PDB file of C-alpha atoms in Angstrom:
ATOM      1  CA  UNK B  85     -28.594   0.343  -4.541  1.00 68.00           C
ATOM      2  CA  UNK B  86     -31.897  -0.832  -3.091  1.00 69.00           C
ATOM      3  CA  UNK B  87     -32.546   0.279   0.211  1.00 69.00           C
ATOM      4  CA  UNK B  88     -29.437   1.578   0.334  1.00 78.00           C
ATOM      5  CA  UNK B  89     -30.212   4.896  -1.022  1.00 78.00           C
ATOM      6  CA  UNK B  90     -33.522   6.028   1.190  1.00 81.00           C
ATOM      7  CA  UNK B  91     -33.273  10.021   2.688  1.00 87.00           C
ATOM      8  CA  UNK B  92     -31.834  10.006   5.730  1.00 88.00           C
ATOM      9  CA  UNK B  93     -29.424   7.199   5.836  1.00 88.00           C
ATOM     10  CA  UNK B  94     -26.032   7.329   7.552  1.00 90.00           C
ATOM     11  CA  UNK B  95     -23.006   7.326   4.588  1.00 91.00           C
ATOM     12  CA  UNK B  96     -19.744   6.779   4.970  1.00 92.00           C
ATOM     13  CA  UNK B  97     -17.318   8.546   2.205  1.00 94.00           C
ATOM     14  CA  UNK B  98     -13.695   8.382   1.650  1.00 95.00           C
ATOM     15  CA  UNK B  99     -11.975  11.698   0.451  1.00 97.00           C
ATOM     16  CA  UNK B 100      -8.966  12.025  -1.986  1.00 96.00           C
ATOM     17  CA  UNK B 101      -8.587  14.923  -3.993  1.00 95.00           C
ATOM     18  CA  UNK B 102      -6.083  13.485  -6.985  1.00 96.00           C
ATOM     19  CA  UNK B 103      -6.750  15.313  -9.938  1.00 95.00           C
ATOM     20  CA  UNK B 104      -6.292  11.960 -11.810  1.00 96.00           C
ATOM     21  CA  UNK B 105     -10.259  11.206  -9.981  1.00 94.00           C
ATOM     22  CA  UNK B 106     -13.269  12.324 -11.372  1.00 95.00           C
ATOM     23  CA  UNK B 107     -14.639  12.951  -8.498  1.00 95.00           C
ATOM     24  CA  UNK B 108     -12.679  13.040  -4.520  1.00 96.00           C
ATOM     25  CA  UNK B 109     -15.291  11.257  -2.930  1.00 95.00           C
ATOM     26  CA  UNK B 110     -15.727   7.132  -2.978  1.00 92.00           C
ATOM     27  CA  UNK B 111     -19.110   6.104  -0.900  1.00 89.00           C
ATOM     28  CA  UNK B 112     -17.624   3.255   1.432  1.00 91.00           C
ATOM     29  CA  UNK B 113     -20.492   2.494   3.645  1.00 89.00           C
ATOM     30  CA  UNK B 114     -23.995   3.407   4.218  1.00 89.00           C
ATOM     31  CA  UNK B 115     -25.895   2.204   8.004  1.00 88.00           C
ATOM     32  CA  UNK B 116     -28.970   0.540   6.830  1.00 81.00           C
ATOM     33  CA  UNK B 117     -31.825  -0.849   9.252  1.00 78.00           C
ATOM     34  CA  UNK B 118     -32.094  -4.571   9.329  1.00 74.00           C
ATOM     35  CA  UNK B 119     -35.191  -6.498   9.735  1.00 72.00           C
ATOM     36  CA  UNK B 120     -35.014  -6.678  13.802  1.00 76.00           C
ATOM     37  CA  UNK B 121     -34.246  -2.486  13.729  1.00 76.00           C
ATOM     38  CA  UNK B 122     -30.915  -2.503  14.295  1.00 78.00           C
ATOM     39  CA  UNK B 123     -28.117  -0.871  12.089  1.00 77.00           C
ATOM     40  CA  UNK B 124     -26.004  -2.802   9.244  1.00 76.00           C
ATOM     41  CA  UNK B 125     -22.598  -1.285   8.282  1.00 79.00           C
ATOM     42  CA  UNK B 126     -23.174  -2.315   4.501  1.00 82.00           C
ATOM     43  CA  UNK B 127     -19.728  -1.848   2.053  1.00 83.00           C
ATOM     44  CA  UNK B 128     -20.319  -0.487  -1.178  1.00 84.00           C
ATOM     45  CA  UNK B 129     -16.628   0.102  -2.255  1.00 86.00           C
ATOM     46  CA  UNK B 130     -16.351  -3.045  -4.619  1.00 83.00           C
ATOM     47  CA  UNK B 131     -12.544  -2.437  -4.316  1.00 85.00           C
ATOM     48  CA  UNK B 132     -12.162  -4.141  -0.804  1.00 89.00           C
ATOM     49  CA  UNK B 133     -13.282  -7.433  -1.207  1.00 91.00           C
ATOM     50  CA  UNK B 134     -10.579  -8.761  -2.949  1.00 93.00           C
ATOM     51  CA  UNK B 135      -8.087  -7.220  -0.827  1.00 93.00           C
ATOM     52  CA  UNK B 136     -10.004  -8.399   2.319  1.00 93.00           C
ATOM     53  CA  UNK B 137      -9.815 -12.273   0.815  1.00 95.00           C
ATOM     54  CA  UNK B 138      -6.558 -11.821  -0.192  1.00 96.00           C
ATOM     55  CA  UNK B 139      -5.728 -11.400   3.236  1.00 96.00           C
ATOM     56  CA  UNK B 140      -7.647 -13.658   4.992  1.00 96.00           C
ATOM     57  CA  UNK B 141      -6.375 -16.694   2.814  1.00 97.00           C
ATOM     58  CA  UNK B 142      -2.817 -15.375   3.141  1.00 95.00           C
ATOM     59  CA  UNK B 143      -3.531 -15.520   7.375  1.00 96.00           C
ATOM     60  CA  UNK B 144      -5.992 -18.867   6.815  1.00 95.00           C
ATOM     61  CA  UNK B 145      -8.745 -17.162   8.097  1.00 96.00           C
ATOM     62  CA  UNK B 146     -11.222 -18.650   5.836  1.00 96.00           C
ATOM     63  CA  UNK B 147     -10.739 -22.873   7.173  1.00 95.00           C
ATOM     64  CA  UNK B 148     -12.457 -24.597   4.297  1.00 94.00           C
ATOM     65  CA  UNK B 149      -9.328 -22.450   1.913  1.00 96.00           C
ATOM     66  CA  UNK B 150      -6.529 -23.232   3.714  1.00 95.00           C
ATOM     67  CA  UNK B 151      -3.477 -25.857   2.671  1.00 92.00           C
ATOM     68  CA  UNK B 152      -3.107 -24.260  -0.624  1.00 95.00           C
ATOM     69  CA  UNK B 153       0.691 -23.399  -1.677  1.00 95.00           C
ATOM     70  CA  UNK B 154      -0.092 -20.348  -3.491  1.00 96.00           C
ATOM     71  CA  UNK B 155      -2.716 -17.828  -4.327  1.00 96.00           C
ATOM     72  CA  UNK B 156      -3.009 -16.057  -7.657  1.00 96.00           C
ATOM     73  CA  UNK B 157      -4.546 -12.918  -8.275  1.00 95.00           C
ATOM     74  CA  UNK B 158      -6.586 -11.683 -11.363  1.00 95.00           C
ATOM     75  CA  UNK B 159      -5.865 -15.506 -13.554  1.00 94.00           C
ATOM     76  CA  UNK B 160      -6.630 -15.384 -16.879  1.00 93.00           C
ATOM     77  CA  UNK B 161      -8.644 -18.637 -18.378  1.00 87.00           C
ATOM     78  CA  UNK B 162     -10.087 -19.303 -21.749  1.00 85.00           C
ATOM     79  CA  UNK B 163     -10.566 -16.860 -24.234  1.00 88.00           C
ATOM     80  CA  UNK B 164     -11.211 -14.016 -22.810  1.00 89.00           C
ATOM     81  CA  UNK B 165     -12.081 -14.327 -18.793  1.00 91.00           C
ATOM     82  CA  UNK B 166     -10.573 -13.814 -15.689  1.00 92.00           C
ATOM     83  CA  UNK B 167     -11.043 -15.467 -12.168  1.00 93.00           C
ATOM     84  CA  UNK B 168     -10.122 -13.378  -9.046  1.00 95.00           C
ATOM     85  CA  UNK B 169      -8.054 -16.160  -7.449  1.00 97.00           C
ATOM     86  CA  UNK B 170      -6.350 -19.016  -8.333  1.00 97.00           C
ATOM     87  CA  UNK B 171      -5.381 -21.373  -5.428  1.00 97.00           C
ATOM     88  CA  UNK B 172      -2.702 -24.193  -6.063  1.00 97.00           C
ATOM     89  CA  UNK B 173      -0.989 -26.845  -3.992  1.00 95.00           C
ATOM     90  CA  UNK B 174       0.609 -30.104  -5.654  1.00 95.00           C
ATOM     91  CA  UNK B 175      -1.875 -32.711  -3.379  1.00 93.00           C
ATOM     92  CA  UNK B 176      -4.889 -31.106  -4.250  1.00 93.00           C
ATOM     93  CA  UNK B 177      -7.248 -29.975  -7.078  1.00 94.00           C
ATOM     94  CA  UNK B 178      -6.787 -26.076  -8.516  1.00 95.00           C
ATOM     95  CA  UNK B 179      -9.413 -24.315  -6.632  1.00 96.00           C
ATOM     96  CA  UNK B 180     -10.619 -20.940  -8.690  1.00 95.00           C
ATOM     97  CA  UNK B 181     -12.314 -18.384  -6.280  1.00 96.00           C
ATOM     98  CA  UNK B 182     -14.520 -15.498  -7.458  1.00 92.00           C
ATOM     99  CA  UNK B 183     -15.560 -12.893  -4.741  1.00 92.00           C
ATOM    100  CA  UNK B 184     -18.652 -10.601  -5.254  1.00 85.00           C
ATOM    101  CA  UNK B 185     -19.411  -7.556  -3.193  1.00 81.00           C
ATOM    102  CA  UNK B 186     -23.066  -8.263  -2.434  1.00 78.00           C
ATOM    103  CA  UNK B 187     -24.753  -5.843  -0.689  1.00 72.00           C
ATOM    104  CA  UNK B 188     -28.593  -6.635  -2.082  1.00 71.00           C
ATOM    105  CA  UNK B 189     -30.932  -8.313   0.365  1.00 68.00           C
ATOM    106  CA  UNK B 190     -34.423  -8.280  -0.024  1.00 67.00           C
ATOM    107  CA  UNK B 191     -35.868 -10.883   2.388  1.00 68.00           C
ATOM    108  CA  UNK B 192     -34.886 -13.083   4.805  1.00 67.00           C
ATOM    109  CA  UNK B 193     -30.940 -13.853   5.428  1.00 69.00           C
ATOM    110  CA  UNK B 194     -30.366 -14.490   1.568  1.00 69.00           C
ATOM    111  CA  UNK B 195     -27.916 -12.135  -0.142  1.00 71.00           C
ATOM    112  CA  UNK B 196     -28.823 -11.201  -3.792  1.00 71.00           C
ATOM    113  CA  UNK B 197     -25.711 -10.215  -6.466  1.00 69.00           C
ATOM    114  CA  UNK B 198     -27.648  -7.501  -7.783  1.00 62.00           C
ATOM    115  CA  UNK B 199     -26.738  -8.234 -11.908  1.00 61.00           C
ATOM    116  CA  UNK B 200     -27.405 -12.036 -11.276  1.00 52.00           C
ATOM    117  CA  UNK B 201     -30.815 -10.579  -9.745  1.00 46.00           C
ATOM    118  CA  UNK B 202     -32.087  -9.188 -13.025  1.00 48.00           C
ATOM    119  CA  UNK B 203     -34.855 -10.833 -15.055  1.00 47.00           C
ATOM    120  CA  UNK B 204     -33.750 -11.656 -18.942  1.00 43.00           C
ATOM    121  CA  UNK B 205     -35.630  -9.616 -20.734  1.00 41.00           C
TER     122      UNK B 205
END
């Protein structure tokens, strides 16, 4: 959580109290300052991208995704791997769609996915 964790930040939490949790609390969002001062609402919950895609391909919200029959969720391919969406139509080529909550941005307007981030060692 790089930058996201500094004193003093604003967090937003989520509370359910299910005894089937380990803990009632999921950190949603944290305000973080951008690089011209103002505040970024930055989502940590790696449980709503998916849904959020799901939904904007089922409205076509996303142009260069749209025309495509049907979208899969959580397709299985080769041995042992899994793509978070599989979109079909007969006229075109199977398009396979993996969505990463990125929240890691060290310079500039590039986003970083944290694990790809990490030098081999």
């Amino acid at each position: 959580m790089i930058g996201l964790n500094a004193p003093g930040l604003t967090c937003w939490l989520s509370y359910d109290p299910s005894p089937k949790r380990k803990l009632p609390y999921t950190w949603e969002l944290v305000e973080a300052p951008s690089a011209n001062g103002e505040f970024l609402a930055v989502g940590l919950n790696t449980m709503h991208p998916n849904r959020l895609v799901a939904e904007a391909l089922a409205a076509d919200a996303i142009p260069e995704l749209t025309g495509y029959a049907t979208h899969r969720r959580e397709v299985n391919y080769g041995t042992n791997s899994r793509v978070d969406f599989l979109l079909e139509t007969p006229d075109r080529a199977r398009c396979w769609l993996e969505v990463k909550n990125v929240h890691l941005r060290r310079t500039g307007t590039l986003a970083e996915f944290p694990t790809a981030s990490r030098r081999a060692r």
